[in-house]
Amino acid sequence: MIDQTALPTSLRHVRCTTPEGVADAIKTMVIRGAPAIGVAAAMGVALAATGSEARTKEELTRDLENAAALLRSTRPTAVNLFWGIDRVLSRVQAADSVPGAKRRIVAEVKRMEEEDVETNRKLGAVGADLLEDGDTVLTQCNAGALATVGYGTALGVIRAAKERGKTVSVLVPETRPALQGSRLTAFELLTDGIDCRIIPDTAVGYMMSRGRVNKVIVGADRITRDGFVFNKIGTYQEAVLASRHGVPFYPAAPRSTFDLARSNAEVTIEERGFDEVVMVRGKRIAPKGVPVSNPAFDVTPPELVTAIVTDRGLIRQPVVKSIPRVIS
Ligand code: MRU
């Protein structure tokens, strides 16, 4: 996998050969983004399978469950992580032998890898219809190729619009504290020759008030059955400001990001370490001993959403009613 902590300064790759290695890469955000960690976690389970010395299916299941528990404990908010793990685990039951189960698991993760890119292309085609030539789109964090296996969700929509000959500019909030916007989204868009401009997170309201944003398109880590959108911290304030200024707000997410089993109150928001907030480039910028909160995600209620872009089509208002019709 690409080491996303090193971008854009250097393009380094990390090779994971054990589920522990994958779990560590997810936890430390070497790999991040909901669809990417879903497929990576599934590959972690596949590594547990290929590395297992189990002689019976029961022994193999025990090895896989141990790896799955470790991988599940890495990050709590993106539902794709749990979806990916459960999907590969479900392949064991139908197998009639240990080698058969291993083959099925490996085949399944390869399918997931291919499907992810196809899904994003479908989603991009749905979303590209919403963009007009000359639009400036505000995003948040990185919901691009790096956050998926390829092509991206929110950035997939922008890529698809470009492929159709539309000229679209992107406003990229830096996305403190891990800077996925200024490091990763800017890197991707520049590489693809898509017009973009980094702004401080604190400039979002000003840009909207000056009419400099036509649409907001963001990714999602989980969309619950009651229509709440969990995404990178800072997304909710974009949604509130978009509503204030009459700017359409579109989350873009594949089927694997929907959690139809839960409502918003049942989801854990990840709290990350305080060092991400008080340290900048290895240097402490806040007084020692000051308390810090570092929630990694926030929650946008359905009434602030204009529509949700998915690979199965557009989920329009009322989104709570439309989700089961489009998604299940
Ligand atoms: O903490 P991160 O970088 O994993 O958070 C990523 C996001 O919030 C993305 O917007 C989301 O996962 C969608 S990625 C297609």
Tab-separated table of C-alpha atoms and ligand atoms in Angstrom:
chain	number	residue	atom	x	y	z
A	1	MET	CA	0.000	0.000	0.000
A	2	ILE	CA	0.996	3.634	-0.490
A	3	ASP	CA	2.162	5.179	2.788
A	4	GLN	CA	-0.289	8.068	3.032
A	5	THR	CA	1.528	9.557	6.012
A	6	ALA	CA	4.528	10.279	3.775
A	7	LEU	CA	2.612	11.983	0.938
A	8	PRO	CA	3.106	14.343	-0.763
A	9	THR	CA	6.776	14.670	0.259
A	10	SER	CA	7.597	11.142	-0.820
A	11	LEU	CA	5.795	8.299	-2.559
A	12	ARG	CA	6.678	5.321	-0.344
A	13	HIS	CA	5.126	1.868	-0.311
A	14	VAL	CA	4.540	-0.328	2.719
A	15	ARG	CA	4.374	-4.090	2.318
A	16	CYS	CA	2.100	-5.912	4.780
A	17	THR	CA	2.463	-9.670	5.119
A	18	THR	CA	0.501	-10.287	8.317
A	19	PRO	CA	-2.883	-9.195	9.731
A	20	GLU	CA	-0.946	-7.410	12.505
A	21	GLY	CA	0.902	-5.365	9.870
A	22	VAL	CA	-2.383	-4.398	8.187
A	23	ALA	CA	-3.991	-3.499	11.531
A	24	ASP	CA	-1.047	-1.277	12.383
A	25	ALA	CA	-1.198	0.432	8.964
A	26	ILE	CA	-4.903	1.184	9.438
A	27	LYS	CA	-4.456	2.463	12.977
A	28	THR	CA	-1.585	4.771	12.113
A	29	MET	CA	-3.336	5.960	8.939
A	30	VAL	CA	-0.673	4.664	6.574
A	31	ILE	CA	-3.861	3.638	4.789
A	32	ARG	CA	-7.058	5.595	5.426
A	33	GLY	CA	-10.406	6.432	3.869
A	34	ALA	CA	-13.453	4.255	4.451
A	35	PRO	CA	-13.455	2.096	1.273
A	36	ALA	CA	-9.653	1.681	1.373
A	37	ILE	CA	-9.611	0.458	4.961
A	38	GLY	CA	-12.546	-1.879	4.197
A	39	VAL	CA	-10.626	-3.659	1.450
A	40	ALA	CA	-7.345	-3.521	3.410
A	41	ALA	CA	-8.977	-5.140	6.453
A	42	ALA	CA	-10.419	-7.859	4.214
A	43	MET	CA	-6.893	-8.439	2.878
A	44	GLY	CA	-5.693	-8.634	6.495
A	45	VAL	CA	-8.117	-11.499	7.060
A	46	ALA	CA	-6.912	-13.105	3.811
A	47	LEU	CA	-3.313	-12.904	5.092
A	48	ALA	CA	-4.436	-14.645	8.281
A	49	ALA	CA	-5.952	-17.369	6.102
A	50	THR	CA	-2.953	-17.904	3.834
A	51	GLY	CA	-0.590	-17.826	6.842
A	52	SER	CA	-2.685	-20.210	8.936
A	53	GLU	CA	-1.436	-23.704	9.722
A	54	ALA	CA	-4.930	-24.867	10.704
A	55	ARG	CA	-5.809	-28.447	9.805
A	56	THR	CA	-9.554	-28.208	10.299
A	57	LYS	CA	-12.113	-25.617	9.350
A	58	GLU	CA	-12.756	-24.995	13.065
A	59	GLU	CA	-9.065	-24.197	13.649
A	60	LEU	CA	-9.028	-21.946	10.606
A	61	THR	CA	-12.151	-20.129	11.796
A	62	ARG	CA	-10.462	-19.517	15.157
A	63	ASP	CA	-7.385	-18.022	13.447
A	64	LEU	CA	-9.553	-15.838	11.246
A	65	GLU	CA	-11.729	-14.650	14.147
A	66	ASN	CA	-8.591	-13.633	16.079
A	67	ALA	CA	-7.320	-11.618	13.122
A	68	ALA	CA	-10.777	-10.136	12.561
A	69	ALA	CA	-11.015	-9.003	16.199
A	70	LEU	CA	-7.664	-7.233	15.910
A	71	LEU	CA	-8.609	-5.555	12.634
A	72	ARG	CA	-12.033	-4.497	13.978
A	73	SER	CA	-10.352	-2.760	16.925
A	74	THR	CA	-8.322	-0.398	14.721
A	75	ARG	CA	-10.854	2.345	13.917
A	76	PRO	CA	-14.490	2.436	15.031
A	77	THR	CA	-16.363	4.847	12.753
A	78	ALA	CA	-16.080	3.773	9.093
A	79	VAL	CA	-18.547	0.913	8.611
A	80	ASN	CA	-16.678	-0.265	5.503
A	81	LEU	CA	-14.043	-1.747	7.820
A	82	PHE	CA	-16.584	-4.091	9.415
A	83	TRP	CA	-18.313	-4.727	6.082
A	84	GLY	CA	-14.990	-5.823	4.500
A	85	ILE	CA	-14.083	-8.168	7.350
A	86	ASP	CA	-17.556	-9.760	7.523
A	87	ARG	CA	-17.699	-10.231	3.771
A	88	VAL	CA	-14.512	-12.336	3.611
A	89	LEU	CA	-15.346	-14.261	6.776
A	90	SER	CA	-18.677	-15.268	5.232
A	91	ARG	CA	-16.807	-17.229	2.539
A	92	VAL	CA	-15.535	-19.866	4.984
A	93	GLN	CA	-18.865	-21.500	5.695
A	94	ALA	CA	-19.560	-22.623	2.128
A	95	ALA	CA	-16.084	-24.238	1.768
A	96	ASP	CA	-15.693	-27.987	2.291
A	97	SER	CA	-11.996	-27.976	3.232
A	98	VAL	CA	-9.245	-25.719	4.640
A	99	PRO	CA	-7.525	-25.204	1.242
A	100	GLY	CA	-10.962	-24.574	-0.302
A	101	ALA	CA	-11.762	-21.925	2.311
A	102	LYS	CA	-8.396	-20.223	1.731
A	103	ARG	CA	-9.019	-20.147	-2.024
A	104	ARG	CA	-12.491	-18.663	-1.557
A	105	ILE	CA	-11.180	-15.969	0.771
A	106	VAL	CA	-8.410	-14.920	-1.591
A	107	ALA	CA	-10.826	-14.891	-4.548
A	108	GLU	CA	-13.267	-12.756	-2.555
A	109	VAL	CA	-10.741	-10.047	-1.655
A	110	LYS	CA	-9.640	-9.853	-5.282
A	111	ARG	CA	-13.298	-9.389	-6.272
A	112	MET	CA	-13.699	-6.679	-3.658
A	113	GLU	CA	-10.660	-4.884	-5.018
A	114	GLU	CA	-12.046	-4.885	-8.571
A	115	GLU	CA	-15.592	-4.041	-7.490
A	116	ASP	CA	-14.441	-0.984	-5.556
A	117	VAL	CA	-13.131	0.760	-8.673
A	118	GLU	CA	-16.223	-0.226	-10.721
A	119	THR	CA	-18.509	1.040	-7.945
A	120	ASN	CA	-16.717	4.373	-7.765
A	121	ARG	CA	-16.982	4.810	-11.525
A	122	LYS	CA	-20.747	4.171	-11.350
A	123	LEU	CA	-21.097	6.587	-8.454
A	124	GLY	CA	-19.018	9.155	-10.345
A	125	ALA	CA	-21.318	8.880	-13.373
A	126	VAL	CA	-24.388	9.476	-11.166
A	127	GLY	CA	-22.797	12.495	-9.481
A	128	ALA	CA	-21.332	14.062	-12.631
A	129	ASP	CA	-24.876	14.938	-13.779
A	130	LEU	CA	-25.152	17.289	-10.788
A	131	LEU	CA	-22.160	19.405	-11.781
A	132	GLU	CA	-22.285	22.233	-14.290
A	133	ASP	CA	-19.483	23.509	-16.441
A	134	GLY	CA	-17.597	26.186	-14.475
A	135	ASP	CA	-18.714	25.010	-11.003
A	136	THR	CA	-16.498	25.424	-7.964
A	137	VAL	CA	-16.907	22.469	-5.631
A	138	LEU	CA	-15.961	22.481	-1.961
A	139	THR	CA	-14.916	19.114	-0.520
A	140	GLN	CA	-13.491	17.958	2.814
A	141	CYS	CA	-10.632	15.616	3.730
A	142	ASN	CA	-9.679	13.169	0.972
A	143	ALA	CA	-12.359	11.070	-0.679
A	144	GLY	CA	-10.277	10.298	-3.740
A	145	ALA	CA	-8.362	7.420	-5.274
A	146	LEU	CA	-6.152	7.230	-2.187
A	147	ALA	CA	-9.175	6.732	0.087
A	148	THR	CA	-10.462	3.855	-2.066
A	149	VAL	CA	-8.884	1.180	-4.225
A	150	GLY	CA	-9.038	3.669	-7.101
A	151	TYR	CA	-10.921	6.606	-8.714
A	152	GLY	CA	-12.534	7.878	-5.499
A	153	THR	CA	-16.020	8.796	-4.323
A	154	ALA	CA	-16.350	12.599	-3.950
A	155	LEU	CA	-13.303	13.089	-6.179
A	156	GLY	CA	-14.673	10.347	-8.459
A	157	VAL	CA	-17.659	12.617	-9.141
A	158	ILE	CA	-15.276	15.444	-10.068
A	159	ARG	CA	-13.165	13.095	-12.227
A	160	ALA	CA	-16.291	11.874	-14.043
A	161	ALA	CA	-17.424	15.458	-14.680
A	162	LYS	CA	-14.001	16.242	-16.141
A	163	GLU	CA	-14.158	13.121	-18.353
A	164	ARG	CA	-17.430	14.522	-19.734
A	165	GLY	CA	-15.672	17.723	-20.723
A	166	LYS	CA	-16.916	19.881	-17.840
A	167	THR	CA	-14.471	22.316	-16.250
A	168	VAL	CA	-14.729	22.098	-12.477
A	169	SER	CA	-12.570	23.783	-9.831
A	170	VAL	CA	-12.150	22.349	-6.350
A	171	LEU	CA	-11.750	24.195	-3.054
A	172	VAL	CA	-9.733	21.982	-0.728
A	173	PRO	CA	-9.911	22.709	3.013
A	174	GLU	CA	-6.612	21.688	4.586
A	175	THR	CA	-8.517	19.386	7.006
A	176	ARG	CA	-6.718	19.795	10.315
A	177	PRO	CA	-5.314	18.005	12.155
A	178	ALA	CA	-4.105	15.229	9.823
A	179	LEU	CA	-4.188	17.494	6.735
A	180	GLN	CA	-5.726	14.983	4.317
A	181	GLY	CA	-6.940	17.952	2.257
A	182	SER	CA	-3.721	19.870	1.743
A	183	ARG	CA	-1.524	16.764	1.589
A	184	LEU	CA	-3.620	14.151	-0.244
A	185	THR	CA	-6.530	15.793	-2.090
A	186	ALA	CA	-4.302	18.562	-3.444
A	187	PHE	CA	-1.743	15.924	-4.524
A	188	GLU	CA	-4.378	13.876	-6.365
A	189	LEU	CA	-6.025	16.832	-8.085
A	190	LEU	CA	-2.715	18.352	-9.169
A	191	THR	CA	-1.582	14.975	-10.507
A	192	ASP	CA	-4.787	14.731	-12.551
A	193	GLY	CA	-4.603	18.307	-13.810
A	194	ILE	CA	-7.832	19.337	-12.051
A	195	ASP	CA	-7.961	22.988	-11.020
A	196	CYS	CA	-7.790	23.268	-7.221
A	197	ARG	CA	-7.036	25.674	-4.425
A	198	ILE	CA	-6.249	24.906	-0.779
A	199	ILE	CA	-8.040	27.011	1.829
A	200	PRO	CA	-7.654	27.063	5.611
A	201	ASP	CA	-10.475	25.120	7.290
A	202	THR	CA	-11.475	28.389	8.908
A	203	ALA	CA	-12.117	30.045	5.493
A	204	VAL	CA	-15.087	27.840	4.545
A	205	GLY	CA	-17.757	30.262	5.798
A	206	TYR	CA	-16.090	33.272	4.198
A	207	MET	CA	-15.831	31.515	0.810
A	208	MET	CA	-19.501	30.582	0.906
A	209	SER	CA	-20.606	34.044	2.000
A	210	ARG	CA	-18.764	35.511	-1.005
A	211	GLY	CA	-20.537	33.180	-3.448
A	212	ARG	CA	-17.325	31.313	-4.215
A	213	VAL	CA	-18.791	27.802	-3.717
A	214	ASN	CA	-21.429	26.343	-6.075
A	215	LYS	CA	-21.684	22.854	-4.597
A	216	VAL	CA	-20.308	20.810	-1.704
A	217	ILE	CA	-19.348	17.185	-2.367
A	218	VAL	CA	-17.887	15.102	0.471
A	219	GLY	CA	-17.275	11.429	1.166
A	220	ALA	CA	-18.757	9.445	4.052
A	221	ASP	CA	-17.560	6.901	6.594
A	222	ARG	CA	-21.002	5.675	7.554
A	223	ILE	CA	-24.571	6.597	6.662
A	224	THR	CA	-27.052	5.194	9.152
A	225	ARG	CA	-30.584	4.034	8.388
A	226	ASP	CA	-31.960	7.308	9.809
A	227	GLY	CA	-29.991	9.261	7.193
A	228	PHE	CA	-27.182	10.686	9.366
A	229	VAL	CA	-23.879	11.124	7.543
A	230	PHE	CA	-20.661	10.416	9.468
A	231	ASN	CA	-17.631	11.950	7.815
A	232	LYS	CA	-14.344	13.710	8.572
A	233	ILE	CA	-14.519	16.367	11.247
A	234	GLY	CA	-15.435	19.676	9.632
A	235	THR	CA	-18.090	18.222	7.346
A	236	TYR	CA	-20.996	19.216	9.601
A	237	GLN	CA	-19.960	22.850	9.645
A	238	GLU	CA	-19.756	22.785	5.831
A	239	ALA	CA	-23.316	21.406	5.742
A	240	VAL	CA	-24.633	24.063	8.117
A	241	LEU	CA	-22.932	26.847	6.152
A	242	ALA	CA	-24.146	25.384	2.853
A	243	SER	CA	-27.714	25.474	4.160
A	244	ARG	CA	-27.255	29.097	5.328
A	245	HIS	CA	-25.965	30.144	1.901
A	246	GLY	CA	-28.252	28.038	-0.307
A	247	VAL	CA	-25.412	25.833	-1.590
A	248	PRO	CA	-26.348	22.191	-2.429
A	249	PHE	CA	-24.648	19.667	-0.118
A	250	TYR	CA	-24.010	16.164	-1.528
A	251	PRO	CA	-22.347	13.272	0.340
A	252	ALA	CA	-21.092	10.618	-2.108
A	253	ALA	CA	-20.759	7.018	-0.906
A	254	PRO	CA	-20.943	3.423	-2.141
A	255	ARG	CA	-23.359	0.779	-0.840
A	256	SER	CA	-20.673	-0.497	1.581
A	257	THR	CA	-20.794	2.800	3.540
A	258	PHE	CA	-24.483	2.414	4.436
A	259	ASP	CA	-25.281	0.894	7.814
A	260	LEU	CA	-28.934	-0.070	7.609
A	261	ALA	CA	-28.669	-1.958	10.908
A	262	ARG	CA	-27.963	1.116	13.044
A	263	SER	CA	-29.264	4.573	13.811
A	264	ASN	CA	-26.936	7.495	14.489
A	265	ALA	CA	-26.927	7.176	18.294
A	266	GLU	CA	-25.375	3.697	18.059
A	267	VAL	CA	-22.181	4.795	16.271
A	268	THR	CA	-18.855	5.489	17.975
A	269	ILE	CA	-16.964	8.580	16.920
A	270	GLU	CA	-13.230	7.932	16.966
A	271	GLU	CA	-11.207	10.148	19.297
A	272	ARG	CA	-7.576	10.333	18.230
A	273	GLY	CA	-4.488	11.276	20.239
A	274	PHE	CA	-3.928	14.847	21.425
A	275	ASP	CA	-0.493	15.002	19.759
A	276	GLU	CA	-2.161	15.377	16.326
A	277	VAL	CA	-3.617	18.675	17.565
A	278	VAL	CA	-0.849	20.189	19.682
A	279	MET	CA	2.099	19.217	17.478
A	280	VAL	CA	2.833	20.758	14.083
A	281	ARG	CA	5.694	19.182	12.138
A	282	GLY	CA	7.081	17.620	15.286
A	283	LYS	CA	6.983	20.901	17.215
A	284	ARG	CA	4.642	21.525	20.110
A	285	ILE	CA	2.513	24.646	19.570
A	286	ALA	CA	0.246	24.514	22.633
A	287	PRO	CA	1.188	24.866	26.311
A	288	LYS	CA	1.996	21.617	28.082
A	289	GLY	CA	-0.856	20.203	30.143
A	290	VAL	CA	-3.712	21.878	28.244
A	291	PRO	CA	-6.678	19.511	27.753
A	292	VAL	CA	-7.426	18.601	24.110
A	293	SER	CA	-10.358	16.957	22.302
A	294	ASN	CA	-9.662	15.384	18.939
A	295	PRO	CA	-12.838	13.869	17.457
A	296	ALA	CA	-11.956	12.491	14.019
A	297	PHE	CA	-15.494	12.554	12.576
A	298	ASP	CA	-18.735	14.486	12.873
A	299	VAL	CA	-22.359	13.804	12.053
A	300	THR	CA	-24.544	15.670	9.569
A	301	PRO	CA	-28.297	15.214	10.019
A	302	PRO	CA	-30.416	14.277	6.991
A	303	GLU	CA	-32.203	17.621	6.766
A	304	LEU	CA	-28.933	19.319	5.761
A	305	VAL	CA	-28.380	16.913	2.872
A	306	THR	CA	-29.572	17.901	-0.614
A	307	ALA	CA	-29.155	14.347	-1.970
A	308	ILE	CA	-26.744	11.417	-1.526
A	309	VAL	CA	-24.774	10.212	-4.556
A	310	THR	CA	-24.419	6.405	-4.647
A	311	ASP	CA	-23.453	3.748	-7.168
A	312	ARG	CA	-27.129	2.684	-7.170
A	313	GLY	CA	-28.423	6.157	-8.071
A	314	LEU	CA	-29.268	9.397	-6.323
A	315	ILE	CA	-30.940	9.305	-2.894
A	316	ARG	CA	-33.219	12.333	-2.858
A	317	GLN	CA	-35.162	13.943	-0.037
A	318	PRO	CA	-36.727	12.683	2.084
A	319	VAL	CA	-33.500	10.657	2.318
A	320	VAL	CA	-34.685	8.539	5.255
A	321	LYS	CA	-37.511	7.170	3.111
A	322	SER	CA	-35.398	6.904	-0.047
A	323	ILE	CA	-32.399	5.050	1.516
A	324	PRO	CA	-34.027	1.594	1.732
A	325	ARG	CA	-35.535	1.924	-1.745
A	326	VAL	CA	-32.224	2.815	-3.439
A	327	ILE	CA	-29.836	0.817	-1.251
A	328	SER	CA	-31.352	-2.504	-0.214
B	1	MRU	O1	-9.652	9.689	8.987
B	1	MRU	P1	-9.752	9.364	7.531
B	1	MRU	O2	-8.741	10.083	6.699
B	1	MRU	O3	-9.780	7.885	7.280
B	1	MRU	O4	-11.190	9.924	7.115
B	1	MRU	C1	-11.590	9.803	5.783
B	1	MRU	C2	-12.869	10.485	5.483
B	1	MRU	O5	-13.499	11.068	6.328
B	1	MRU	C3	-13.400	10.331	4.090
B	1	MRU	O6	-14.162	11.439	3.715
B	1	MRU	C4	-14.273	9.064	4.013
B	1	MRU	O7	-13.607	7.969	4.543
B	1	MRU	C5	-14.695	8.755	2.626
B	1	MRU	S1	-13.345	8.237	1.633
B	1	MRU	C6	-13.937	7.834	0.110
